[in-house]
CSV table of C-alpha atoms in Angstrom, one decimal:
chain,number,residue,atom,x,y,z
O,12,ALA,CA,3.3,-18.0,-4.6
O,13,ALA,CA,6.3,-17.5,-6.9
O,14,ALA,CA,9.1,-15.5,-5.3
O,15,SER,CA,10.1,-12.2,-6.9
O,16,GLY,CA,13.7,-13.4,-7.3
O,17,PRO,CA,15.8,-16.5,-6.9
O,18,VAL,CA,15.9,-17.8,-3.3
O,19,SER,CA,18.9,-20.0,-2.5
O,20,SER,CA,18.8,-23.3,-0.7
O,21,PRO,CA,17.4,-24.4,1.8
O,22,PHE,CA,14.5,-22.0,1.1
O,23,LYS,CA,13.7,-23.0,-2.5
O,24,ARG,CA,10.2,-24.1,-1.5
O,25,LEU,CA,9.6,-21.1,0.8
O,26,LEU,CA,6.1,-19.7,0.8
O,27,THR,CA,4.9,-21.9,-2.0
O,28,TYR,CA,1.5,-23.5,-2.0
O,29,SER,CA,1.0,-27.0,-0.6
O,30,PRO,CA,-2.2,-29.0,-1.0
O,31,VAL,CA,-4.5,-29.1,1.9
O,32,LYS,CA,-4.5,-32.7,3.0
O,33,LYS,CA,-7.7,-34.3,4.2
O,34,GLN,CA,-7.5,-36.0,7.6
O,35,PRO,CA,-10.0,-38.9,7.7
O,36,GLY,CA,-11.5,-39.7,11.0
O,37,ARG,CA,-10.7,-36.4,12.6
O,38,SER,CA,-13.4,-33.9,13.3
O,39,ASN,CA,-13.4,-30.3,14.3
O,40,GLU,CA,-14.9,-31.1,17.7
O,41,LEU,CA,-12.8,-30.4,20.8
O,42,SER,CA,-12.0,-33.4,22.9
O,43,LEU,CA,-13.8,-32.8,26.2
O,44,SER,CA,-11.5,-35.1,28.0
O,45,LEU,CA,-8.8,-32.4,27.8
O,46,LEU,CA,-11.0,-29.9,29.6
O,47,SER,CA,-11.7,-29.3,33.3
O,48,GLU,CA,-15.1,-30.3,34.7
O,49,ALA,CA,-16.0,-26.6,35.0
O,50,SER,CA,-15.2,-25.9,31.4
O,51,GLN,CA,-17.2,-29.0,30.3
O,52,ASN,CA,-20.2,-27.6,32.3
O,53,LEU,CA,-19.8,-24.3,30.5
O,54,LEU,CA,-20.1,-26.1,27.2
O,55,TYR,CA,-23.6,-27.2,28.2
O,56,SER,CA,-24.7,-24.0,29.9
O,57,THR,CA,-27.0,-21.3,28.6
O,58,GLY,CA,-24.5,-20.4,25.9
O,59,VAL,CA,-24.6,-23.8,24.2
O,60,THR,CA,-26.9,-22.6,21.4
O,61,ARG,CA,-24.6,-19.8,20.4
O,62,VAL,CA,-21.5,-22.1,20.7
O,63,CYS,CA,-23.1,-24.9,18.6
O,64,ARG,CA,-24.2,-22.4,15.9
O,65,ARG,CA,-20.7,-20.9,15.7
O,66,ALA,CA,-19.1,-24.3,15.5
O,67,LYS,CA,-21.0,-25.0,12.3
O,68,GLU,CA,-20.0,-21.7,10.8
O,69,ILE,CA,-16.3,-22.1,11.2
O,70,GLU,CA,-14.4,-24.0,8.5
O,71,ASN,CA,-12.5,-26.9,10.0
O,72,LYS,CA,-9.6,-26.9,7.6
O,73,PRO,CA,-7.3,-24.2,6.3
O,74,PHE,CA,-8.1,-22.4,3.1
O,75,LYS,CA,-4.4,-22.0,2.2
O,76,VAL,CA,-1.2,-23.7,3.1
O,77,LEU,CA,2.3,-22.3,2.4
O,78,GLU,CA,5.5,-24.1,2.8
O,79,ALA,CA,8.0,-22.4,5.2
O,80,PRO,CA,11.0,-24.7,5.5
O,81,GLY,CA,13.4,-23.5,8.1
O,82,LEU,CA,10.8,-22.2,10.5
O,83,LEU,CA,12.2,-23.1,13.9
O,84,ASP,CA,10.3,-25.1,16.5
O,85,ASP,CA,11.4,-22.6,19.1
O,86,PHE,CA,8.9,-21.5,21.8
O,87,TYR,CA,10.9,-18.3,22.6
O,88,THR,CA,10.6,-16.7,19.2
O,89,SER,CA,7.8,-14.6,17.6
O,90,SER,CA,8.1,-15.3,13.9
O,91,LEU,CA,4.8,-14.1,12.4
O,92,ASP,CA,3.0,-10.8,12.0
O,93,TRP,CA,0.3,-9.5,9.5
O,94,SER,CA,0.3,-5.8,8.5
O,95,SER,CA,-2.5,-3.4,7.8
O,96,ALA,CA,-1.3,-3.5,4.2
O,97,ASN,CA,-2.2,-7.2,4.0
O,98,VAL,CA,1.4,-8.4,4.1
O,99,VAL,CA,2.6,-11.3,6.2
O,100,ALA,CA,6.1,-11.1,7.7
O,101,LEU,CA,7.8,-14.4,8.4
O,102,ALA,CA,11.1,-14.6,10.3
O,103,LEU,CA,13.5,-17.4,9.6
O,104,PRO,CA,16.8,-17.7,11.4
O,105,GLN,CA,18.9,-15.8,8.9
O,106,THR,CA,16.4,-13.7,7.0
O,107,VAL,CA,12.8,-12.3,6.8
O,108,PHE,CA,10.3,-13.0,4.0
O,109,LEU,CA,7.3,-10.9,3.2
O,110,TRP,CA,4.3,-12.6,1.5
O,111,ASN,CA,1.7,-10.2,0.1
O,112,ALA,CA,-1.7,-11.8,0.7
O,113,THR,CA,-3.3,-9.6,-2.1
O,114,THR,CA,-0.8,-10.3,-4.9
O,115,THR,CA,0.8,-13.5,-3.5
O,116,ALA,CA,4.2,-12.0,-4.2
O,117,THR,CA,7.1,-13.0,-2.0
O,118,ILE,CA,10.1,-10.7,-1.2
O,119,GLU,CA,13.1,-11.4,0.9
O,120,VAL,CA,14.1,-8.6,3.2
O,121,LYS,CA,17.9,-8.5,3.3
O,122,ASP,CA,19.5,-7.1,6.3
O,123,PRO,CA,21.5,-3.9,5.4
O,124,GLN,CA,23.9,-4.7,8.2
O,125,GLN,CA,24.4,-8.4,7.3
O,126,GLN,CA,27.2,-7.8,4.8
O,127,SER,CA,29.6,-6.7,7.5
O,128,ILE,CA,28.9,-9.6,9.8
O,129,ASP,CA,31.4,-12.4,10.0
O,130,VAL,CA,30.6,-16.1,10.5
O,131,GLN,CA,31.3,-15.9,14.3
O,132,SER,CA,28.7,-13.2,14.7
O,133,SER,CA,26.1,-14.8,12.5
O,134,LYS,CA,24.2,-16.4,15.4
O,135,LYS,CA,23.8,-13.1,17.2
O,136,ALA,CA,22.6,-11.5,14.0
O,137,SER,CA,19.9,-14.2,13.4
O,138,VAL,CA,16.3,-13.2,13.7
O,139,ALA,CA,14.2,-14.0,16.8
O,140,SER,CA,11.1,-11.8,16.3
O,141,VAL,CA,9.2,-9.5,13.9
O,142,ALA,CA,6.4,-7.0,14.3
O,143,TRP,CA,4.8,-4.4,12.0
O,144,ARG,CA,4.5,-0.8,13.3
O,145,PRO,CA,0.9,0.4,13.5
O,146,GLY,CA,0.1,3.3,11.2
O,147,SER,CA,2.9,2.5,8.9
O,148,LYS,CA,2.7,0.1,6.0
O,149,GLU,CA,6.4,-0.1,5.5
O,150,THR,CA,8.1,-0.2,8.9
O,151,LEU,CA,8.9,-3.7,10.1
O,152,THR,CA,10.6,-4.2,13.5
O,153,VAL,CA,13.1,-7.0,13.7
O,154,GLY,CA,14.5,-8.4,17.0
O,155,LYS,CA,17.9,-10.2,16.8
O,156,ARG,CA,19.4,-12.9,19.0
O,157,GLY,CA,22.3,-10.7,19.9
O,158,GLY,CA,20.1,-8.0,21.4
O,159,ILE,CA,19.8,-5.7,18.4
O,160,VAL,CA,16.4,-4.2,17.4
O,161,GLN,CA,16.0,-2.9,13.9
O,162,LEU,CA,13.3,-0.6,12.4
O,163,VAL,CA,13.4,-1.5,8.7
O,164,ASP,CA,11.8,0.5,5.9
O,165,VAL,CA,10.7,-2.3,3.5
O,166,SER,CA,9.3,0.2,0.9
O,167,LEU,CA,12.8,0.9,-0.6
O,168,LEU,CA,13.1,-1.7,-3.3
O,169,ASN,CA,16.7,-1.0,-3.9
O,170,GLY,CA,17.6,-2.1,-0.4
O,171,PRO,CA,15.7,-1.4,2.8
O,172,SER,CA,16.9,1.4,5.1
O,173,CYS,CA,17.4,0.4,8.7
O,174,LEU,CA,17.5,2.1,12.1
O,175,GLN,CA,19.4,-0.1,14.4
O,176,VAL,CA,19.3,0.2,18.2
O,177,SER,CA,21.2,-1.8,20.8
O,178,LEU,CA,18.6,-2.3,23.5
O,179,HIS,CA,19.5,-5.7,24.9
O,180,THR,CA,22.4,-8.0,25.4
O,181,LYS,CA,20.6,-11.3,24.5
O,182,ARG,CA,17.8,-12.6,22.3
O,183,VAL,CA,14.9,-10.3,21.6
O,184,GLY,CA,12.0,-12.7,21.3
O,185,ALA,CA,9.2,-10.3,22.1
O,186,LEU,CA,8.1,-7.1,20.4
O,187,ALA,CA,5.0,-5.0,20.7
O,188,TRP,CA,4.0,-1.6,19.4
O,189,SER,CA,1.5,0.6,21.3
O,190,PRO,CA,-1.8,1.1,19.5
O,191,LEU,CA,-0.8,4.5,18.1
O,192,GLY,CA,2.7,3.2,17.0
O,193,ASP,CA,4.5,5.7,19.1
O,194,VAL,CA,6.1,3.4,21.7
O,195,LEU,CA,7.8,0.1,21.1
O,196,ALA,CA,8.1,-2.4,23.9
O,197,THR,CA,10.8,-5.1,23.7
O,198,GLY,CA,11.5,-8.1,25.9
O,199,SER,CA,14.6,-10.2,26.0
O,200,LYS,CA,16.4,-13.2,27.4
O,201,ASP,CA,18.4,-10.6,29.4
O,202,GLN,CA,15.2,-10.2,31.6
O,203,VAL,CA,15.0,-6.5,30.7
O,204,LEU,CA,11.8,-4.8,29.4
O,205,TRP,CA,12.5,-1.6,27.2
O,206,LEU,CA,10.1,1.1,26.1
O,207,TYR,CA,11.5,2.8,23.1
O,208,GLU,CA,10.1,6.1,21.6
O,209,PRO,CA,11.6,6.7,18.1
O,210,ARG,CA,9.6,10.0,17.6
O,211,THR,CA,10.8,11.7,20.7
O,212,SER,CA,14.5,11.9,20.3
O,213,GLN,CA,14.8,8.1,20.6
O,214,GLN,CA,14.2,8.2,24.3
O,215,VAL,CA,14.3,4.8,26.1
O,216,THR,CA,13.1,3.5,29.4
O,217,GLN,CA,14.1,0.2,30.9
O,218,VAL,CA,13.1,-1.9,33.9
O,219,ALA,CA,14.4,-5.2,35.1
O,220,ALA,CA,11.1,-6.9,34.8
O,221,HIS,CA,11.5,-10.6,35.2
O,222,LYS,CA,13.8,-13.2,36.8
O,223,GLN,CA,14.1,-15.2,33.6
O,224,GLU,CA,13.6,-14.6,29.9
O,225,ILE,CA,10.7,-12.4,28.8
O,226,CYS,CA,8.5,-14.5,26.5
O,227,GLY,CA,5.7,-12.2,25.5
O,228,ILE,CA,4.4,-8.6,25.7
O,229,LYS,CA,1.1,-7.1,24.6
O,230,TRP,CA,-0.4,-3.6,24.8
O,231,GLU,CA,-4.0,-3.0,26.0
O,232,PRO,CA,-5.6,-1.7,22.8
O,233,ILE,CA,-8.4,0.7,24.1
O,234,ASP,CA,-6.4,3.4,25.8
O,235,GLY,CA,-2.9,2.2,25.1
O,236,ASN,CA,-1.5,2.8,28.6
O,237,LEU,CA,-1.4,-0.7,30.0
O,238,LEU,CA,1.2,-3.3,29.0
O,239,SER,CA,1.4,-7.0,30.0
O,240,SER,CA,4.6,-9.0,30.1
O,241,GLY,CA,5.1,-12.7,30.6
O,242,GLY,CA,8.2,-14.6,31.4
O,243,ASN,CA,9.9,-17.9,31.7
O,244,ASP,CA,9.8,-17.3,35.5
O,245,ASN,CA,6.0,-18.2,35.2
O,246,MET,CA,5.1,-14.6,36.0
O,247,LEU,CA,2.5,-12.3,34.3
O,248,LEU,CA,3.1,-8.6,35.1
O,249,ILE,CA,0.9,-5.6,34.3
O,250,TRP,CA,2.5,-2.2,33.7
O,251,ASP,CA,1.3,1.4,33.3
O,252,LYS,CA,3.6,3.2,30.8
O,253,ARG,CA,3.0,6.5,32.7
O,254,LYS,CA,4.4,4.9,35.9
O,255,PHE,CA,7.0,2.6,34.4
O,256,THR,CA,9.0,1.7,37.5
O,257,LEU,CA,7.1,-1.1,39.3
O,258,PRO,CA,4.3,-3.3,37.9
O,259,LEU,CA,0.7,-2.6,38.9
O,260,TYR,CA,0.1,-6.3,39.4
O,261,SER,CA,2.3,-9.4,39.6
O,262,PHE,CA,0.4,-12.6,38.9
O,263,SER,CA,2.0,-15.9,39.8
O,264,GLN,CA,-0.8,-18.4,39.2
O,265,HIS,CA,0.7,-19.9,36.1
O,266,ARG,CA,3.0,-22.9,36.6
O,267,ALA,CA,5.0,-22.6,33.4
O,268,ALA,CA,6.3,-19.9,31.0
O,269,VAL,CA,3.8,-17.2,30.0
O,270,LYS,CA,4.2,-16.4,26.3
O,271,ALA,CA,0.6,-16.3,25.1
O,272,MET,CA,-1.6,-13.3,26.0
O,273,ALA,CA,-4.3,-11.1,24.4
O,274,TRP,CA,-6.3,-8.1,25.5
O,275,SER,CA,-10.0,-7.7,24.8
O,276,PRO,CA,-10.5,-5.0,22.1
O,277,SER,CA,-13.9,-4.1,23.5
O,278,HIS,CA,-13.8,-4.6,27.3
O,279,LYS,CA,-11.2,-2.3,28.9
O,280,GLY,CA,-8.6,-4.0,31.1
O,281,ILE,CA,-9.7,-7.6,30.4
O,282,LEU,CA,-6.8,-9.9,29.6
O,283,VAL,CA,-6.3,-13.6,28.7
O,284,SER,CA,-3.0,-15.4,29.3
O,285,GLY,CA,-1.8,-18.9,28.6
O,286,GLY,CA,0.9,-21.1,30.2
O,287,GLY,CA,3.4,-23.6,28.9
O,288,THR,CA,3.7,-27.3,29.0
O,289,ALA,CA,3.7,-27.7,32.8
O,290,ASP,CA,0.7,-25.4,33.2
O,291,ARG,CA,-1.5,-25.8,30.1
O,292,ARG,CA,-4.1,-23.3,31.4
O,293,ILE,CA,-5.8,-20.2,30.0
O,294,LYS,CA,-6.7,-17.6,32.5
O,295,PHE,CA,-9.0,-14.5,32.2
O,296,TRP,CA,-8.1,-11.4,34.2
O,297,ASP,CA,-9.6,-8.1,35.2
O,298,THR,CA,-6.6,-5.8,35.4
O,299,GLY,CA,-8.8,-3.0,36.7
O,300,VAL,CA,-9.0,-4.7,40.1
O,301,GLY,CA,-6.3,-7.3,39.7
O,302,ALA,CA,-8.7,-10.2,39.8
O,303,LEU,CA,-8.6,-13.7,38.2
O,304,LEU,CA,-11.9,-14.2,36.5
O,305,ASP,CA,-11.6,-17.8,35.2
O,306,ASP,CA,-9.1,-20.6,34.9
O,307,ILE,CA,-9.4,-23.2,32.1
O,308,ASP,CA,-7.4,-26.4,31.8
O,309,THR,CA,-6.7,-26.9,28.0
O,310,GLY,CA,-4.8,-30.1,28.4
O,311,CYS,CA,-1.8,-28.9,26.4
O,312,GLN,CA,0.8,-26.2,26.1
O,313,VAL,CA,-0.6,-22.8,25.2
O,314,CYS,CA,1.6,-21.1,22.6
O,315,ALA,CA,-0.3,-18.1,21.3
O,316,LEU,CA,-3.6,-16.2,21.9
O,317,HIS,CA,-5.6,-13.7,19.8
O,318,TRP,CA,-8.8,-11.9,20.8
O,319,SER,CA,-11.0,-11.3,17.8
O,320,SER,CA,-11.7,-7.7,16.8
O,321,ASN,CA,-15.0,-8.7,15.1
O,322,LEU,CA,-16.5,-11.3,17.4
O,323,ASP,CA,-16.3,-11.8,21.1
O,324,GLU,CA,-14.1,-14.8,20.7
O,325,VAL,CA,-10.6,-15.9,21.6
O,326,VAL,CA,-8.3,-18.1,19.5
O,327,SER,CA,-5.6,-20.2,21.2
O,328,THR,CA,-2.9,-22.3,19.6
O,329,HIS,CA,-1.3,-25.3,21.2
O,330,GLY,CA,1.8,-27.5,21.4
O,331,TYR,CA,2.3,-30.7,23.3
O,332,SER,CA,0.4,-32.8,22.8
O,333,GLN,CA,-2.5,-31.7,20.6
O,334,ASN,CA,-0.8,-29.2,18.2
O,335,ASN,CA,-4.2,-27.7,17.4
O,336,ILE,CA,-6.1,-24.4,17.3
O,337,VAL,CA,-9.1,-23.7,19.5
O,338,VAL,CA,-11.7,-21.0,19.2
O,339,TRP,CA,-13.4,-20.0,22.5
O,340,ASP,CA,-16.5,-18.1,23.3
O,341,ALA,CA,-15.2,-15.1,25.3
O,342,GLN,CA,-18.5,-14.7,27.2
O,343,SER,CA,-19.0,-18.2,28.5
O,344,HIS,CA,-15.3,-19.3,28.0
O,345,ALA,CA,-16.6,-22.4,26.4
O,346,PRO,CA,-14.7,-24.0,23.5
O,347,ILE,CA,-16.4,-23.6,20.2
O,348,VAL,CA,-14.2,-25.6,17.8
O,349,SER,CA,-10.8,-27.3,17.6
O,350,LEU,CA,-8.9,-27.0,14.3
O,351,ARG,CA,-6.3,-29.5,13.3
O,352,GLY,CA,-3.8,-29.7,10.5
O,353,HIS,CA,-0.4,-28.9,11.9
O,354,THR,CA,1.8,-31.8,12.8
O,355,ALA,CA,4.0,-29.9,15.3
O,356,ARG,CA,3.6,-27.2,17.9
O,357,VAL,CA,1.6,-24.3,16.6
O,358,LEU,CA,3.9,-21.6,18.0
O,359,HIS,CA,2.9,-18.5,16.1
O,360,MET,CA,-0.3,-16.7,15.1
O,361,ALA,CA,-1.3,-13.4,13.5
O,362,ALA,CA,-4.6,-12.0,12.4
O,363,SER,CA,-5.5,-10.4,9.0
O,364,PRO,CA,-6.3,-6.7,8.8
O,365,ASP,CA,-10.0,-7.3,8.5
O,366,GLY,CA,-10.0,-9.7,11.5
O,367,ARG,CA,-11.7,-12.4,9.5
O,368,SER,CA,-8.7,-14.8,9.1
O,369,ILE,CA,-5.6,-15.9,11.0
O,370,VAL,CA,-2.4,-17.4,9.9
O,371,THR,CA,-0.6,-20.0,12.1
O,372,GLY,CA,3.0,-21.1,11.9
O,373,ALA,CA,4.3,-24.4,13.3
O,374,GLY,CA,7.4,-26.4,13.8
O,375,ASP,CA,6.3,-28.6,10.9
O,376,GLY,CA,7.5,-25.9,8.5
O,377,THR,CA,4.1,-24.7,7.2
O,378,LEU,CA,1.9,-21.6,7.5
O,379,ARG,CA,-1.8,-22.3,7.5
O,380,PHE,CA,-4.5,-19.8,6.9
O,381,TRP,CA,-7.9,-20.2,8.5
O,382,HIS,CA,-11.2,-18.4,8.2
């Protein structure tokens, strides 16, 4: 995709097409040796027919590959999001690029505040996370390493307007809008979780949520009242925004950082979470009663999770040591297919507006699009 204007080094190849390389000798089948005995048994349970049928339907290679040089191999950032207007936002350390999946046009979103930043402050001004605001095709939220959160109107071609809020004192690596787009949740290395309401006189509510950096946050999509947060303290917390003082539940079963999480779009209160390198597990929860429903050993670091809005399936992306993408049957919790192509940790994932595709970003400096 040709950029709309000149892009200076080192981003000359940014968001340009790269040929999809064939990988001889590698199949799309998941190595069962990486799974627990219980998960292997699930694969051969009553759901095996459905799982095998779906495995044949899913393409085992990406349909598009874009070069993204400069994409950091950093577990504590959230560098990808896909808007309802079919635009992918990609955060690089010093800037944000937008790639229109309909027109293939690429635009660099220049920070209106960047001109006044000196060299010493450039690290604090670098980008750590991006998230599109639901219900708005032009509002992109940007989290900075220095604790700043920006709401950027990217529709203004002559230079985006920006609402800048100082919510944190350290890196803002986690952003999540409520389903209606009225409340923004932000998580940071300063261990604070903020709820920010731009439509109601910019009211803010904060809570000291974790004992270490907050890695991930997600809203429950059905009624929009529940919020999950995961931290580098290995904790998974469940919050109710109407009683935002203490968590409803504090789950300590993970043994590594909890960044990856996804709520079921069709079963209220059902959540899946994933742990880092020392944990490697995917856990299914019923937050209505605070119960652990299932625990799956994936054999590798869990970086991101997505629950399909079209099919009752969960997609997970992984780091050490497989660097792959796995599709799971959400009913039996059996693995359907493993997708390979990235050569480094698959840290980031976002879904298309129609729910039929995902884009993954890895430390190998590529974005890969999968059906």
